[in-house]
mmCIF file of N, CA and C in Angstrom:
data_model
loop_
_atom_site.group_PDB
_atom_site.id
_atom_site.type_symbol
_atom_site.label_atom_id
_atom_site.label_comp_id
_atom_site.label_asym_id
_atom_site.label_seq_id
_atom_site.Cartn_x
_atom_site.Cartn_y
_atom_site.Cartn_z
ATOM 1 N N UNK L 22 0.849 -1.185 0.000
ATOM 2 C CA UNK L 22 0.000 0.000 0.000
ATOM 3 C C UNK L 22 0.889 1.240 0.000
ATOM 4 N N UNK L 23 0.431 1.985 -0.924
ATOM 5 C CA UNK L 23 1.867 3.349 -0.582
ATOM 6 C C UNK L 23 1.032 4.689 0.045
ATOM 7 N N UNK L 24 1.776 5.542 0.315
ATOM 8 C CA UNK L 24 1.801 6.089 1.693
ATOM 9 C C UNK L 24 0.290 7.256 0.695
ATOM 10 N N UNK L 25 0.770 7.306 -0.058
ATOM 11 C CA UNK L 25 -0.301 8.237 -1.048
ATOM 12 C C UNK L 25 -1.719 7.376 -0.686
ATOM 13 N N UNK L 26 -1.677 6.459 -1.200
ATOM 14 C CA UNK L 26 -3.588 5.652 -0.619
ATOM 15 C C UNK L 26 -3.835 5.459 0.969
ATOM 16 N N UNK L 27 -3.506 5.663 2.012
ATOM 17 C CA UNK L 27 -3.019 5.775 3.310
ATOM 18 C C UNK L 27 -3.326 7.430 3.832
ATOM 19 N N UNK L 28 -3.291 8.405 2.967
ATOM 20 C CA UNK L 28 -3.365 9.644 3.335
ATOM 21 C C UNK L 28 -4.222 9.816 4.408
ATOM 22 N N UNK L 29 -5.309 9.257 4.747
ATOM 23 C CA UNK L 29 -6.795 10.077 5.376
ATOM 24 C C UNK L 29 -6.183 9.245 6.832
ATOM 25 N N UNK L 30 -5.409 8.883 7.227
ATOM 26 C CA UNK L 30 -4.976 7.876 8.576
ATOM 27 C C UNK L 30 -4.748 9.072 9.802
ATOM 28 N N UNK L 31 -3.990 9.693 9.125
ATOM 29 C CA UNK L 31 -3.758 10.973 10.414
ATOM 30 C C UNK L 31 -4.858 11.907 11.040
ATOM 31 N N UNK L 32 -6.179 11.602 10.071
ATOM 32 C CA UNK L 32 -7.389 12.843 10.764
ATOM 33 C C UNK L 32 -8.248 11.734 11.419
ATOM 34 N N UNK L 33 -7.815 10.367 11.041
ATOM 35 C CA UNK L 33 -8.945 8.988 11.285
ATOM 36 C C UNK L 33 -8.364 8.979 12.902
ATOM 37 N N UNK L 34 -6.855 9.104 13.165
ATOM 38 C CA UNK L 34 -6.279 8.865 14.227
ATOM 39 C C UNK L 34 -6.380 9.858 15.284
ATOM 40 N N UNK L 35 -6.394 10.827 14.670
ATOM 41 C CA UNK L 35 -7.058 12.353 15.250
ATOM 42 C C UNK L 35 -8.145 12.343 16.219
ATOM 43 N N UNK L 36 -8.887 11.695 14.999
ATOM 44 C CA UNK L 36 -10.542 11.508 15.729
ATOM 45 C C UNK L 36 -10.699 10.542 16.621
ATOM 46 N N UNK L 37 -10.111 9.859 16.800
ATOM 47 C CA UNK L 37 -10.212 8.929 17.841
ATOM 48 C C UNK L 37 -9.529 9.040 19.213
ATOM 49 N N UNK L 38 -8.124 9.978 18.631
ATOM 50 C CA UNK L 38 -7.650 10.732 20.035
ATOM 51 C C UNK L 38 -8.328 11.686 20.898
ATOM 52 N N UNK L 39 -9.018 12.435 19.839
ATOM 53 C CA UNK L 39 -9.757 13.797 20.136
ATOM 54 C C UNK L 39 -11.180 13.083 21.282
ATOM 55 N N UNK L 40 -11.397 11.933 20.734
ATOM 56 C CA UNK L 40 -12.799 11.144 21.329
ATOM 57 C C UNK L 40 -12.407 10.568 22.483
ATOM 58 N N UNK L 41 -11.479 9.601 22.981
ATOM 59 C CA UNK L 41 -10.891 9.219 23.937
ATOM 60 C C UNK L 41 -10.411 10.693 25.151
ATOM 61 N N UNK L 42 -9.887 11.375 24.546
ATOM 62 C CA UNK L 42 -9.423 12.488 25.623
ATOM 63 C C UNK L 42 -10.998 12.986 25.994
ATOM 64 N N UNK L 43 -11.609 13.477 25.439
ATOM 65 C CA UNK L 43 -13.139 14.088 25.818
ATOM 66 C C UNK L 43 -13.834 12.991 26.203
ATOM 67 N N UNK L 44 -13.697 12.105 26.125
ATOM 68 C CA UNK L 44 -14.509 10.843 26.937
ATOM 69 C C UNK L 44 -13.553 10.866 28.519
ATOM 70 N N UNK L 45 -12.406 11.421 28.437
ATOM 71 C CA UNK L 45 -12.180 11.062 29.730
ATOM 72 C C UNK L 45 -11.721 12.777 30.731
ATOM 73 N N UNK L 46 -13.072 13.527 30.101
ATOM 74 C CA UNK L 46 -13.238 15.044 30.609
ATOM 75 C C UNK L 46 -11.655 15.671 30.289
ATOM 76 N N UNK L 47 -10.681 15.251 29.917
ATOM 77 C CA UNK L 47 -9.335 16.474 30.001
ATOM 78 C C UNK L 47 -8.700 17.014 29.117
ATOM 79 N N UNK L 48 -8.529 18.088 29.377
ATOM 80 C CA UNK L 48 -7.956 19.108 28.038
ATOM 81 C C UNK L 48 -6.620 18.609 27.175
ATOM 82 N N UNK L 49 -6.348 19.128 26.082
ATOM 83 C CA UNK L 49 -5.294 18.899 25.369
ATOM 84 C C UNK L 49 -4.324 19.357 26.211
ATOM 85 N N UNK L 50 -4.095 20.432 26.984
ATOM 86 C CA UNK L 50 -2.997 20.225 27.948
ATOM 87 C C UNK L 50 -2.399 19.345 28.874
ATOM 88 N N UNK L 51 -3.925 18.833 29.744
ATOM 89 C CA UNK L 51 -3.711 17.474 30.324
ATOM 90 C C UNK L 51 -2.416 16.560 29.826
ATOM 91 N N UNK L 52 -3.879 16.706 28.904
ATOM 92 C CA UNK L 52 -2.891 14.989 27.851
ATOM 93 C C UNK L 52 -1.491 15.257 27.225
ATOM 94 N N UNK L 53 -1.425 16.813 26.844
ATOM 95 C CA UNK L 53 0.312 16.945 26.444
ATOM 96 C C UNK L 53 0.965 16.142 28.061
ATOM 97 N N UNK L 54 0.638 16.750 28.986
ATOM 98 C CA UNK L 54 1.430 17.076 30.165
ATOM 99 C C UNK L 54 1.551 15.651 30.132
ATOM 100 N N UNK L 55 0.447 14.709 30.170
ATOM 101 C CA UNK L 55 0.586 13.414 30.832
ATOM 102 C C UNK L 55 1.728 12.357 29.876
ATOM 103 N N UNK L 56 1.265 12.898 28.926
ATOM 104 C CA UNK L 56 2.175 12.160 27.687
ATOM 105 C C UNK L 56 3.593 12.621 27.778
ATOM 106 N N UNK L 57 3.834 14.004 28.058
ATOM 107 C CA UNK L 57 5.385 14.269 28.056
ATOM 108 C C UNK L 57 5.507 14.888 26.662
ATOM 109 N N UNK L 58 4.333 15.640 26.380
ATOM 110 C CA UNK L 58 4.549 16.008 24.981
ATOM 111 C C UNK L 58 3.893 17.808 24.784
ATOM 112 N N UNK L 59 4.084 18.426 23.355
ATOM 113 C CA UNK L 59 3.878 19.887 23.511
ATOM 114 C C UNK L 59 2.303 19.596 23.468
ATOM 115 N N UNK L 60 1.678 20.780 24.365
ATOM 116 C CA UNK L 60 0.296 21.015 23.652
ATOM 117 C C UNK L 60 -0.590 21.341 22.601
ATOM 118 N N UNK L 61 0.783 21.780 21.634
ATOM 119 C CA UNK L 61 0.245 22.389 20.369
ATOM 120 C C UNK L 61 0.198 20.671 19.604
ATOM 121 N N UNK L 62 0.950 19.762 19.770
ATOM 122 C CA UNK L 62 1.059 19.284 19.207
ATOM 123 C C UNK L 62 0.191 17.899 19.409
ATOM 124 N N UNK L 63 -0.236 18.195 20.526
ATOM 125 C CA UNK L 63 -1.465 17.406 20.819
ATOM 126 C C UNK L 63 -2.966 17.808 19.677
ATOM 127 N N UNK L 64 -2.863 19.290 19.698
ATOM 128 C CA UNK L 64 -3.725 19.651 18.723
ATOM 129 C C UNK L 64 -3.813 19.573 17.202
ATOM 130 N N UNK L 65 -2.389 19.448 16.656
ATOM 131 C CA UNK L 65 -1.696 19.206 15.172
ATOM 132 C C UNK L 65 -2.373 17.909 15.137
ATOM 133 N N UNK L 66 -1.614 16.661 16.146
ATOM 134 C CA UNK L 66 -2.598 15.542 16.002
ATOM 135 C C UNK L 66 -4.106 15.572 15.900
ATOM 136 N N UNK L 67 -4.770 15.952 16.748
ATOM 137 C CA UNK L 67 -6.085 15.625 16.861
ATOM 138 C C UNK L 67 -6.904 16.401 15.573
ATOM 139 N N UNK L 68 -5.983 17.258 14.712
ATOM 140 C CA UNK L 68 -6.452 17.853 13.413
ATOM 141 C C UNK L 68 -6.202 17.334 12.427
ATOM 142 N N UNK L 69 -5.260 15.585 12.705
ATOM 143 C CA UNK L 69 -4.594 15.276 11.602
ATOM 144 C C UNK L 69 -3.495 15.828 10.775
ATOM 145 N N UNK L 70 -2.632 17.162 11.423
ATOM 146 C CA UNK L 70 -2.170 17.747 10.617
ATOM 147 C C UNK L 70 -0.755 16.386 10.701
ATOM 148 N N UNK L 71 -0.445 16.126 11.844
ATOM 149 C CA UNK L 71 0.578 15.403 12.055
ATOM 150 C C UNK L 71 0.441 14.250 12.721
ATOM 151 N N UNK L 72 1.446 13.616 12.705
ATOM 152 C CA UNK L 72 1.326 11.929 12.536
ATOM 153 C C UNK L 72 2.627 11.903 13.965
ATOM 154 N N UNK L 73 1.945 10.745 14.900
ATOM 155 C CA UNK L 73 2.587 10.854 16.209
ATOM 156 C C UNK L 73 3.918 9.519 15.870
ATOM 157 N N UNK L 74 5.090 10.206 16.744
ATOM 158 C CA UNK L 74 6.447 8.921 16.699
ATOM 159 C C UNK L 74 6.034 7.260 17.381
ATOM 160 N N UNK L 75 6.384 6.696 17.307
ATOM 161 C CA UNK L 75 6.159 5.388 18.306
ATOM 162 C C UNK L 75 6.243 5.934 19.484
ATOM 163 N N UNK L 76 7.117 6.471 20.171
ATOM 164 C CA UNK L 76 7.700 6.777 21.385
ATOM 165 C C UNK L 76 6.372 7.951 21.946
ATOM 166 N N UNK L 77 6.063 8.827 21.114
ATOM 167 C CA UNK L 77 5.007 9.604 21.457
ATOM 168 C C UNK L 77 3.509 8.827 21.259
ATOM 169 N N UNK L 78 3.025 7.818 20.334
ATOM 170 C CA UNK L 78 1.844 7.116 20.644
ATOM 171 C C UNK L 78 1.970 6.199 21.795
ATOM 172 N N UNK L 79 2.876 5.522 22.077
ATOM 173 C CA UNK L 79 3.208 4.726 22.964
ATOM 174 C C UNK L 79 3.088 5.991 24.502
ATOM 175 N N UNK L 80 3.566 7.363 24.331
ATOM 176 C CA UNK L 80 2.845 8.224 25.648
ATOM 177 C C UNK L 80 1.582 8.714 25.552
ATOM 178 N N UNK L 81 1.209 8.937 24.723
ATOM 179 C CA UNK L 81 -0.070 9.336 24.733
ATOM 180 C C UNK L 81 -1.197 8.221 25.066
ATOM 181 N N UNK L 82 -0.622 6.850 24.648
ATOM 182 C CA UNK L 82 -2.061 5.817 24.846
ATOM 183 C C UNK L 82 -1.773 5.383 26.522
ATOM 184 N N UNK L 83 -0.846 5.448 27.427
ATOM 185 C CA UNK L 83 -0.816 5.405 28.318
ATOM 186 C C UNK L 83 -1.407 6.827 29.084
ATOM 187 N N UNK L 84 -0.923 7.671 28.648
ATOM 188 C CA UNK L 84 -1.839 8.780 29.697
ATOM 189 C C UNK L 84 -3.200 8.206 29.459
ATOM 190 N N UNK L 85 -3.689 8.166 28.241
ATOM 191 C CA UNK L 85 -5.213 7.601 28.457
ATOM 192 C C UNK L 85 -5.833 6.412 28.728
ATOM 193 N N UNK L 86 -4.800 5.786 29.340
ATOM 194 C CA UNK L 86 -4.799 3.950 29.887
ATOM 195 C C UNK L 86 -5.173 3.368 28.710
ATOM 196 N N UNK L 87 -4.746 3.244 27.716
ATOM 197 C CA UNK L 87 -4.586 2.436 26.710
ATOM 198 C C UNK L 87 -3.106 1.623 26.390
ATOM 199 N N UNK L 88 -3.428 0.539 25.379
ATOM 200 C CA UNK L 88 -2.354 0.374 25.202
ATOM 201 C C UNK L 88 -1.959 0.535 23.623
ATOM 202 N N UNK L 89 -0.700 1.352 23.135
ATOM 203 C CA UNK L 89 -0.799 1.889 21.880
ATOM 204 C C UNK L 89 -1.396 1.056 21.091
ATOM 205 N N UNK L 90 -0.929 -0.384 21.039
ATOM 206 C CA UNK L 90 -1.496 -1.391 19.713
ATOM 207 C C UNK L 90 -3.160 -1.307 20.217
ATOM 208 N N UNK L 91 -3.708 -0.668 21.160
ATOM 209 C CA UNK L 91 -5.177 -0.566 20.763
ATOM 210 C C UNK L 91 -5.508 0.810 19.767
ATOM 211 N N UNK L 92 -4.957 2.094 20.408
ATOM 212 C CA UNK L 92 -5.107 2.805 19.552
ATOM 213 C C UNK L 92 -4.700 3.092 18.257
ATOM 214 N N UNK L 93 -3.811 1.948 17.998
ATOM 215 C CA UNK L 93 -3.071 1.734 16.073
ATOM 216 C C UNK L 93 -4.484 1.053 15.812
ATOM 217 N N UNK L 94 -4.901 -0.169 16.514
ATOM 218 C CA UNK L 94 -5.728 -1.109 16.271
ATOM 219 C C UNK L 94 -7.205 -0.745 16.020
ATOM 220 N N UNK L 95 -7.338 0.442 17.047
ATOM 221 C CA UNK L 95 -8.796 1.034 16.360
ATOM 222 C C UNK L 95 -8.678 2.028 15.261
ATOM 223 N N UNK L 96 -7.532 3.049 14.501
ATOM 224 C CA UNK L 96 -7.247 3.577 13.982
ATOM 225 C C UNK L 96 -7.610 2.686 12.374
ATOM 226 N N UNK L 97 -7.122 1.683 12.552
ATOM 227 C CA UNK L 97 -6.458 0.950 11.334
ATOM 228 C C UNK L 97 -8.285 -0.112 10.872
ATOM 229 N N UNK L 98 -9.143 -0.076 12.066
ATOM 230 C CA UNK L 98 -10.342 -1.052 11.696
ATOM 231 C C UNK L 98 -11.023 0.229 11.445
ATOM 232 N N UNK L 99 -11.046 1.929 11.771
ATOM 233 C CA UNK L 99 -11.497 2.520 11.096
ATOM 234 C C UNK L 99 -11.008 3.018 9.868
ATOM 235 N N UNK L 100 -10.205 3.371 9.458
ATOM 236 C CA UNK L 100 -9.347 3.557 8.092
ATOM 237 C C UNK L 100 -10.328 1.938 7.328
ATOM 238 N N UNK L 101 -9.805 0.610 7.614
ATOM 239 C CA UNK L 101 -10.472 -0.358 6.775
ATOM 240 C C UNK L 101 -11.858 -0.077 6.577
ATOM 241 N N UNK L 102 -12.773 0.347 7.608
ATOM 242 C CA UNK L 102 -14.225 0.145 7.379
ATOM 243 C C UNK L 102 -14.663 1.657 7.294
ATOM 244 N N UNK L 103 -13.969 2.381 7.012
ATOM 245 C CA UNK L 103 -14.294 3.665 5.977
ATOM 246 C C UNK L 103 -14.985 4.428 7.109
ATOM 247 N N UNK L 104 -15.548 4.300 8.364
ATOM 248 C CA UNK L 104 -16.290 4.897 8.853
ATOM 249 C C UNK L 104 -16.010 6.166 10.181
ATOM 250 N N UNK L 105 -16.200 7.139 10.355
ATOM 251 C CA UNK L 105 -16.366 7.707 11.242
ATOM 252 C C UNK L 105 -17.335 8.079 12.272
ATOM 253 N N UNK L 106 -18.291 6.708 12.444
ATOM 254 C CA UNK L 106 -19.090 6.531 13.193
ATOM 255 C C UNK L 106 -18.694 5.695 14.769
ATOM 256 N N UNK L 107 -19.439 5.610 15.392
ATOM 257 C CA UNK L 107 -19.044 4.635 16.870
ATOM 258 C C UNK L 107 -17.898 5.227 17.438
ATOM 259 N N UNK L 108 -17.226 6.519 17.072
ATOM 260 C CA UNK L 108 -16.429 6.858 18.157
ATOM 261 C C UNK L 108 -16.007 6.281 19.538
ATOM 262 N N UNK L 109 -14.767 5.929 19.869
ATOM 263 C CA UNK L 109 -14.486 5.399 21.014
ATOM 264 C C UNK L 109 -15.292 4.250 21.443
ATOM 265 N N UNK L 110 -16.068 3.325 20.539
ATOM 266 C CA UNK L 110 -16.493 1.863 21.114
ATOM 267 C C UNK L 110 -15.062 1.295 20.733
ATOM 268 N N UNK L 111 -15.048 0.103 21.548
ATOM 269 C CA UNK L 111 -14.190 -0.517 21.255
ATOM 270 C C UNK L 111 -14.486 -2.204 21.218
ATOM 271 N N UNK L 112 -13.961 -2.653 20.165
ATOM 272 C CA UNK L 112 -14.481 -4.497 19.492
ATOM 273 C C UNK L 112 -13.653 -5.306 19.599
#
């Protein structure tokens, strides 16, 4: 798959960060702080503008008690099933 058909992954991943943090009441500062990361760049993500390192998904899915391969894992069954519906269920 090349990175060109793959494009829409960073606003899919966005949305699911953006849903998880507001499901668990705390601001994008929070979650920079908890993650160890900038706040702006908590927001770049959650707009899709930018695409998080291992080392930074791997902090961010722990501030939100996850574990990253869930949030790759729900990222990647929404990207497959096209949908931006069911926010934050998890299967």
């Amino acid at each position: 798959m090349a990175n060109s058909q793959i494009s829409n992954i960073a606003p899919i991943f966005g949305e699911i960060l953006r849903c998880h943090r507001a499901e668990q009441g705390i601001s994008q500062e929070e979650l920079a702080f908890r993650a160890g990361i900038d706040r702006t760049f908590v927001s770049r993500l959650e707009r899709g503008l930018k695409q998080p390192t291992l080392t930074t998904l791997i902090g961010l899915a722990g501030a939100l008690g996850f574990s990253a391969a869930d949030l790759v894992r729900e990222t990647e069954e929404r990207y497959l099933h096209g949908s931006s519906s069911n926010l934050g269920d998890k299967t």
